[in-house]
Amino acid sequence: MAEKAALNKKIGIVGGGQLGKMLAIAAGPMHLQISALDKTKDFPAGPFVHEFFEGDFKDYDDVYNFGKDKDVVTIEIEHVNAEALMQLQKEGIKVHPNPESLNIIKDKGLQKQFYQEKGFPTSGFKIYEGPEAIQAAVTSGEITLPFVQKMCRGGYDGKGVKVIKTPEDLKSMLPGESLVEDLVDIDKELAVIVARNESGETKAFNAVEMTFNPEANLVEFLLCPARIAPEIEEKAESLAEELICEFDICGLLAIEYFLTPSGELLVNEVAPRPHNSGHHTIDSCYTSQFEQHLRGVLNLPLGSTRIKSPAVMVNLLGTEGFTGSAIYEGLDNCLAIEGVNLHLYGKEVTKPFRKMGHATILDDDLDQAILKAKKVQNELRIIA
Ligand code: ADP
């Protein structure tokens, strides 16, 4: 029976953080066998997987040895050893996302070139070897201030991104090969998660809207559904489906967009895995992004992405000024609010702004959900 065979496959996740944990939890109801690879089984996925392999996901041998007895290997972080994944693929193991696309996505310069070559809308850009070359381009008038400098490799969560507005800012540029991007006038930041399986079926979740804390310049809330016109929603979803097909990816692809005041939708960047912008789907959609990823990589029919309830997702970050064994202050008050779903990642140590968990707040009225999310944010302090 083909159906039973699909469910009996051994699935390996390279990475054992919170995304690995939530993938493993999603695997539970279908009794799928999940293993994870990461530095220590004290990481979030540790208690939830069938087997945990301690090793380095950047190391060729560790990734290869982990993957060689699996049927399907997938990832929960991009910065893994793609050469080992290529070798596994050559030996007949299913690797999703495909390592060639992973290599493009890992490098922001290659990613932008991909959008340009394939005709996807994205902001203007140039690639430079490093800060000296950027400085020379400014001096010669090849580029003008303001612009956004992004390290081609290794950045995440805004680390590796710098807005250069003044000649003074040029002195503190980031090291290494970099993208220089036009500074976009952003009306809203949106994200769409789309899934695909080997049979070629694709399905997108509704767009979500990110709101930013103006002081910390960090994503504060994620709203689902996004407050956008239906034609923008349609465009964001159809671009996502085109992108996942162009990249030839199975499983999930998360696409971050900038919406400009004139209604233009620009692709900022993508991630070929479950994503922070899809955490609300666990509580608020017919199928969670994690189950959808598993369905995609196992070539099972994709689940419905319909929304069960409007939702706000808030990341629970370590409070500034505290580093050490985590204490969750105000948990009782948060749990008492109707519609608040807490997801704690079980990280032993808190650090300022470290992602320690998230909360998804459900309410029939999105504005009420936002008010409740503000309450959660004020009540819950993760200290040491
Ligand atoms: P990361 O991969 O570290 O999350 P992003 O490319 O998403 O980096 O950039 C982080 C944030 O910086 C974005 O969410 C956006 O607010 C801002 N940003 C990035 N690129 C631009 C740009 N070209 N113009 C204006 N703001 C930008």
Coordinates of C-alpha atoms and ligand atoms in Angstrom, one line a residue:
M1 CA 0.0 0.0 0.0
A2 CA 1.5 3.3 -1.2
E3 CA -0.2 5.2 1.7
K4 CA 1.3 3.1 4.4
A5 CA 4.7 3.2 2.8
A6 CA 4.7 7.0 2.8
L7 CA 4.0 7.0 6.5
N8 CA 6.7 4.5 7.3
K9 CA 9.5 6.6 6.0
K10 CA 12.4 7.7 8.2
I11 CA 12.6 11.4 8.2
G12 CA 15.8 13.3 9.3
I13 CA 15.7 17.0 10.2
V14 CA 19.0 18.8 10.1
G15 CA 18.8 21.2 13.0
G16 CA 17.2 20.6 16.4
G17 CA 15.9 24.1 17.4
Q18 CA 12.4 25.2 18.0
L19 CA 11.4 24.6 14.3
G20 CA 12.6 21.0 14.6
K21 CA 10.6 20.7 17.8
M22 CA 7.4 21.9 16.2
L23 CA 8.0 19.7 13.2
A24 CA 8.4 16.7 15.5
I25 CA 5.2 17.6 17.4
A26 CA 3.3 17.8 14.1
A27 CA 4.7 14.4 13.1
G28 CA 3.1 12.9 16.3
P29 CA -0.6 12.4 15.2
M30 CA 0.5 10.5 12.0
H31 CA 3.1 8.6 14.0
L32 CA 5.9 9.5 11.7
Q33 CA 9.4 8.7 12.7
I34 CA 11.5 11.8 13.1
S35 CA 15.3 12.1 13.9
A36 CA 17.2 15.4 14.4
L37 CA 20.8 16.4 14.2
D38 CA 22.2 19.2 16.3
K39 CA 24.9 20.0 18.8
T40 CA 23.1 18.7 21.9
K41 CA 19.9 16.9 22.7
D42 CA 19.3 19.6 25.3
F43 CA 18.1 21.7 22.3
P44 CA 14.3 22.2 21.9
A45 CA 13.7 19.3 19.6
G46 CA 15.6 16.8 21.9
P47 CA 12.6 15.4 23.9
F48 CA 10.2 15.3 21.0
V49 CA 12.1 13.3 18.4
H50 CA 12.5 9.5 17.9
E51 CA 16.3 9.8 17.8
F52 CA 18.6 12.7 18.4
F53 CA 22.1 12.7 16.8
E54 CA 24.6 15.0 18.5
G55 CA 26.8 16.6 15.8
D56 CA 27.4 19.8 13.8
F57 CA 25.0 20.6 11.0
K58 CA 27.8 22.5 9.3
D59 CA 30.1 19.5 9.2
Y60 CA 30.1 17.3 6.1
D61 CA 30.6 14.0 7.9
D62 CA 28.1 14.7 10.6
V63 CA 25.3 15.6 8.0
Y64 CA 26.3 12.7 5.7
N65 CA 26.4 10.1 8.5
F66 CA 23.1 11.4 9.9
G67 CA 21.3 11.3 6.6
K68 CA 22.6 8.1 5.0
D69 CA 20.0 5.7 6.6
K70 CA 17.1 8.1 6.2
D71 CA 14.4 8.0 3.5
V72 CA 13.9 11.8 3.5
V73 CA 16.2 14.5 4.8
T74 CA 15.0 18.0 5.4
I75 CA 16.2 21.1 7.3
E76 CA 15.0 23.6 9.8
I77 CA 17.9 26.1 9.2
E78 CA 19.6 27.1 6.0
H79 CA 23.2 27.2 7.2
V80 CA 23.8 23.5 6.9
N81 CA 26.4 21.6 5.0
A82 CA 24.9 21.5 1.5
E83 CA 27.7 19.4 0.0
A84 CA 26.7 16.5 2.3
L85 CA 23.1 16.9 1.3
M86 CA 24.1 16.8 -2.4
Q87 CA 26.0 13.5 -1.8
L88 CA 23.0 12.0 0.0
Q89 CA 20.8 13.0 -2.9
K90 CA 23.2 11.3 -5.3
E91 CA 22.9 8.2 -3.3
G92 CA 19.2 8.1 -3.7
I93 CA 18.0 9.7 -0.5
K94 CA 15.2 12.3 -0.9
V95 CA 16.5 15.7 0.1
H96 CA 14.0 18.5 0.5
P97 CA 14.6 21.4 -0.2
N98 CA 16.9 20.5 -3.1
P99 CA 20.5 21.4 -2.2
E100 CA 21.1 23.5 -5.4
S101 CA 18.3 25.9 -4.4
L102 CA 19.4 25.9 -0.8
N103 CA 22.8 27.1 -2.0
I104 CA 21.2 30.0 -3.9
I105 CA 19.0 30.9 -0.9
K106 CA 21.9 30.8 1.6
D107 CA 23.6 33.6 -0.3
K108 CA 21.6 36.8 -0.5
G109 CA 23.5 37.9 -3.6
L110 CA 22.7 34.8 -5.5
Q111 CA 19.1 35.0 -4.3
K112 CA 18.7 38.5 -5.7
Q113 CA 20.3 37.5 -9.0
F114 CA 17.8 34.6 -9.2
Y115 CA 14.9 37.0 -8.8
Q116 CA 16.4 39.3 -11.4
E117 CA 17.1 36.6 -13.9
K118 CA 13.6 35.0 -13.5
G119 CA 11.8 38.3 -13.6
F120 CA 10.4 38.4 -10.0
P121 CA 9.9 41.9 -8.7
T122 CA 12.6 42.9 -6.2
S123 CA 14.4 46.1 -5.2
G124 CA 17.4 47.3 -7.2
F125 CA 20.8 46.0 -6.0
K126 CA 24.5 45.6 -6.7
I127 CA 27.0 43.2 -5.2
Y128 CA 30.4 44.2 -3.8
E129 CA 33.4 42.4 -2.4
G130 CA 33.3 44.3 0.9
P131 CA 33.1 47.7 2.6
E132 CA 36.2 49.1 0.8
A133 CA 34.6 48.4 -2.6
I134 CA 31.3 49.9 -1.4
Q135 CA 33.2 53.0 -0.2
A136 CA 34.9 53.3 -3.6
A137 CA 31.6 53.0 -5.4
V138 CA 30.2 55.8 -3.3
T139 CA 33.2 58.0 -3.9
S140 CA 33.0 57.5 -7.7
G141 CA 29.3 58.2 -7.7
E142 CA 28.3 54.7 -8.8
I143 CA 26.0 54.4 -5.8
T144 CA 24.4 57.1 -3.7
L145 CA 23.2 57.3 -0.1
P146 CA 20.9 56.1 1.4
F147 CA 21.1 52.4 0.8
V148 CA 20.8 49.1 2.7
Q149 CA 24.0 47.0 3.1
K150 CA 23.4 43.2 3.6
M151 CA 26.0 40.6 4.2
C152 CA 25.7 38.0 1.4
R153 CA 26.2 35.1 3.9
G154 CA 25.5 34.4 7.6
G155 CA 23.0 37.0 8.5
Y156 CA 19.7 36.3 10.3
D157 CA 16.9 38.1 12.2
G158 CA 18.2 41.5 11.0
K159 CA 21.8 40.8 12.0
G160 CA 23.8 41.3 8.9
V161 CA 21.6 44.2 7.6
K162 CA 22.5 47.8 8.0
V163 CA 20.8 51.0 6.7
I164 CA 23.5 53.4 5.5
K165 CA 22.0 56.9 5.5
T166 CA 24.9 59.3 6.2
P167 CA 28.6 59.5 5.3
E168 CA 29.2 58.8 9.0
D169 CA 27.4 55.4 8.6
L170 CA 29.9 54.4 6.0
K171 CA 32.5 54.0 8.7
S172 CA 30.6 51.3 10.4
M173 CA 29.7 49.0 7.5
L174 CA 29.5 45.3 7.9
P175 CA 32.4 43.0 6.8
G176 CA 32.6 40.7 3.8
E177 CA 30.8 40.3 0.4
S178 CA 27.7 42.4 0.5
L179 CA 24.6 43.4 -1.3
V180 CA 23.9 47.1 -1.7
E181 CA 20.1 47.5 -2.0
D182 CA 17.9 50.5 -2.8
L183 CA 16.3 51.7 0.4
V184 CA 12.6 50.8 -0.2
D185 CA 9.8 53.0 1.0
I186 CA 7.8 50.3 2.9
D187 CA 4.1 50.6 3.6
K188 CA 3.8 47.1 5.0
E189 CA 6.0 44.0 5.4
L190 CA 4.1 40.8 4.4
A191 CA 4.9 37.1 4.3
V192 CA 3.4 34.1 2.5
I193 CA 4.2 30.5 3.2
V194 CA 3.6 28.2 0.3
A195 CA 4.0 24.4 0.1
R196 CA 4.6 22.0 -2.8
N197 CA 4.9 18.2 -3.1
E198 CA 6.7 16.1 -5.7
S199 CA 3.4 15.5 -7.6
G200 CA 3.5 19.3 -8.3
E201 CA 0.6 20.3 -6.0
T202 CA 1.1 23.8 -4.5
K203 CA -0.9 25.5 -1.7
A204 CA -0.3 28.9 -0.1
F205 CA -1.3 30.1 3.3
N206 CA -2.9 33.5 3.6
A207 CA -0.5 36.5 3.7
V208 CA 0.4 37.7 7.1
E209 CA 1.4 41.3 8.1
M210 CA 4.3 42.1 10.3
T211 CA 4.1 45.1 12.6
F212 CA 7.3 46.6 14.0
N213 CA 8.2 48.1 17.3
P214 CA 9.4 51.5 16.3
E215 CA 11.9 51.8 19.2
A216 CA 13.6 48.3 19.0
N217 CA 13.0 48.1 15.2
L218 CA 12.0 44.4 15.8
V219 CA 9.0 42.6 14.5
E220 CA 6.4 43.1 17.2
F221 CA 3.3 41.3 16.0
L222 CA 2.3 39.2 13.1
L223 CA -1.3 39.6 12.0
C224 CA -3.3 37.0 10.2
P225 CA -5.0 37.8 7.9
A226 CA -3.0 40.7 6.6
R227 CA -5.0 44.0 6.3
I228 CA -4.5 44.3 2.6
A229 CA -6.6 44.6 -0.6
P230 CA -7.8 41.2 -2.1
E231 CA -5.8 41.9 -5.3
I232 CA -2.6 42.3 -3.2
E233 CA -3.4 39.0 -1.3
E234 CA -3.9 37.3 -4.6
K235 CA -0.7 38.6 -6.1
A236 CA 1.3 37.7 -3.0
E237 CA 0.0 34.1 -3.1
S238 CA 0.5 33.7 -6.8
L239 CA 4.0 35.0 -6.7
A240 CA 4.7 32.6 -3.9
E241 CA 3.4 29.6 -6.0
E242 CA 5.5 30.7 -9.0
L243 CA 8.6 31.1 -6.7
I244 CA 8.4 27.6 -5.2
C245 CA 8.0 26.1 -8.7
E246 CA 11.0 28.1 -10.1
F247 CA 13.1 27.0 -7.1
D248 CA 11.8 23.4 -7.6
I249 CA 11.3 23.1 -3.9
C250 CA 9.2 20.5 -2.1
G251 CA 8.1 21.2 1.5
L252 CA 7.7 24.8 2.5
L253 CA 9.0 28.1 1.1
A254 CA 8.4 31.3 3.1
I255 CA 8.5 34.5 1.2
E256 CA 9.0 37.9 2.8
Y257 CA 7.6 40.9 0.8
F258 CA 7.7 44.6 0.9
L259 CA 4.5 46.4 -0.1
T260 CA 5.2 50.0 -1.2
P261 CA 2.8 52.9 -0.8
S262 CA 1.9 52.7 -4.5
G263 CA 0.9 49.0 -4.1
E264 CA 4.0 47.4 -5.6
L265 CA 4.9 44.0 -4.1
L266 CA 8.7 43.3 -3.9
V267 CA 10.2 40.0 -3.0
N268 CA 12.7 40.7 -0.1
E269 CA 13.9 37.2 0.7
V270 CA 12.8 33.6 1.1
A271 CA 13.4 30.6 3.4
P272 CA 13.0 27.0 2.3
R273 CA 11.6 25.7 5.6
P274 CA 9.0 26.4 8.3
H275 CA 9.2 30.0 9.3
N276 CA 8.5 32.4 12.2
S277 CA 5.8 34.0 10.1
G278 CA 3.8 30.8 10.0
H279 CA 3.7 29.9 13.7
H280 CA 0.1 31.1 14.1
T281 CA -1.0 28.3 11.7
I282 CA -0.6 25.7 14.5
D283 CA -3.5 27.3 16.4
S284 CA -5.4 29.2 13.7
C285 CA -5.4 27.2 10.4
Y286 CA -6.9 23.9 9.3
T287 CA -3.3 22.6 8.7
S288 CA -0.2 23.9 10.5
Q289 CA 2.9 24.9 8.5
F290 CA 4.8 22.1 10.2
E291 CA 2.3 19.4 9.1
Q292 CA 2.2 21.0 5.7
H293 CA 6.0 20.8 5.4
L294 CA 5.9 17.1 6.3
R295 CA 3.2 16.4 3.8
G296 CA 5.3 18.3 1.2
V297 CA 8.5 16.4 1.8
L298 CA 6.7 13.0 1.9
N299 CA 4.7 13.7 -1.3
L300 CA 1.4 13.4 0.6
P301 CA -1.6 15.5 -0.5
L302 CA -1.3 19.0 0.9
G303 CA -3.7 20.1 3.7
S304 CA -6.2 22.9 3.6
T305 CA -4.7 26.3 4.5
R306 CA -8.1 27.8 5.5
I307 CA -8.1 30.1 8.5
K308 CA -10.1 28.9 11.5
S309 CA -9.7 32.2 13.4
P310 CA -8.0 35.5 13.0
A311 CA -4.8 35.5 15.0
V312 CA -1.9 37.6 16.3
M313 CA 1.5 36.0 16.9
V314 CA 4.0 37.6 19.2
N315 CA 7.5 36.3 19.7
L316 CA 8.4 35.9 23.4
L317 CA 11.9 37.3 23.7
G318 CA 14.4 37.3 26.5
T319 CA 14.0 40.6 28.5
E320 CA 16.9 43.1 28.1
G321 CA 19.4 43.0 30.9
F322 CA 18.9 39.3 31.8
T323 CA 21.2 36.4 30.9
G324 CA 21.0 33.0 32.6
S325 CA 18.6 30.3 33.6
A326 CA 15.2 31.4 32.3
I327 CA 12.3 32.4 34.6
Y328 CA 8.9 33.1 33.1
E329 CA 7.2 35.9 35.1
G330 CA 3.5 36.6 34.5
L331 CA 2.7 33.2 33.0
D332 CA -0.5 32.7 35.0
N333 CA -2.0 36.1 33.9
C334 CA -1.3 35.3 30.3
L335 CA -2.8 31.8 30.5
A336 CA -6.0 33.4 32.0
I337 CA -6.7 35.4 28.8
E338 CA -9.1 33.7 26.5
G339 CA -7.5 32.7 23.2
V340 CA -3.9 32.9 24.3
N341 CA -1.9 29.9 23.2
L342 CA 1.6 29.8 24.7
H343 CA 4.4 27.9 23.0
L344 CA 7.6 27.8 25.0
Y345 CA 10.7 26.4 23.4
G346 CA 12.3 25.0 26.5
K347 CA 15.6 26.9 26.1
E348 CA 17.5 26.7 29.4
V349 CA 19.3 30.0 29.1
T350 CA 17.7 33.4 28.3
K351 CA 19.6 36.3 26.7
P352 CA 18.4 39.7 25.7
F353 CA 16.0 39.4 22.7
R354 CA 16.6 35.6 22.4
K355 CA 13.5 33.9 20.9
M356 CA 12.3 31.8 23.9
G357 CA 8.8 31.1 22.6
H358 CA 5.8 32.6 21.0
A359 CA 2.2 33.2 21.8
T360 CA -0.7 33.0 19.3
I361 CA -3.7 34.9 20.3
L362 CA -7.0 34.0 18.7
D363 CA -10.1 36.2 18.5
D364 CA -12.9 36.6 16.0
D365 CA -12.0 40.3 16.0
L366 CA -8.4 41.0 14.9
D367 CA -8.3 44.3 16.8
Q368 CA -9.3 42.5 20.0
A369 CA -6.5 40.0 19.4
I370 CA -4.0 42.8 19.0
L371 CA -5.1 44.3 22.4
K372 CA -4.7 40.8 24.0
A373 CA -1.3 40.4 22.4
K374 CA -0.2 43.8 23.9
K375 CA -1.4 42.4 27.3
V376 CA 0.7 39.3 26.9
Q377 CA 3.7 41.4 25.9
N378 CA 3.3 43.6 29.0
E379 CA 2.6 40.7 31.4
L380 CA 5.2 38.2 30.4
R381 CA 8.8 38.9 31.3
I382 CA 11.5 36.3 30.6
I383 CA 14.2 37.0 33.1
A384 CA 17.1 35.2 34.8
Ligands
ADP1 P1 17.2 39.1 7.8 O1 17.4 38.0 6.8 O2 18.3 39.3 8.7 O3 15.8 39.0 8.4 P2 16.1 41.1 6.0 O4 16.5 41.2 4.6 O5 14.7 40.5 6.2 O6 17.2 40.4 6.9 O7 16.1 42.6 6.6 C1 15.7 42.9 7.9 C2 14.8 44.1 7.9 O8 15.4 45.3 7.4 C3 13.5 44.0 7.0 O9 12.5 43.3 7.7 C4 13.2 45.4 6.7 O10 12.5 46.0 7.8 C5 14.6 46.1 6.6 N1 15.0 46.1 5.2 C6 15.7 45.1 4.6 N2 15.9 45.4 3.3 C7 15.4 46.7 3.1 C8 15.4 47.5 2.0 N3 15.9 47.2 0.8 N4 14.7 48.7 2.1 C9 14.2 49.1 3.3 N5 14.3 48.3 4.4 C10 14.8 47.1 4.3

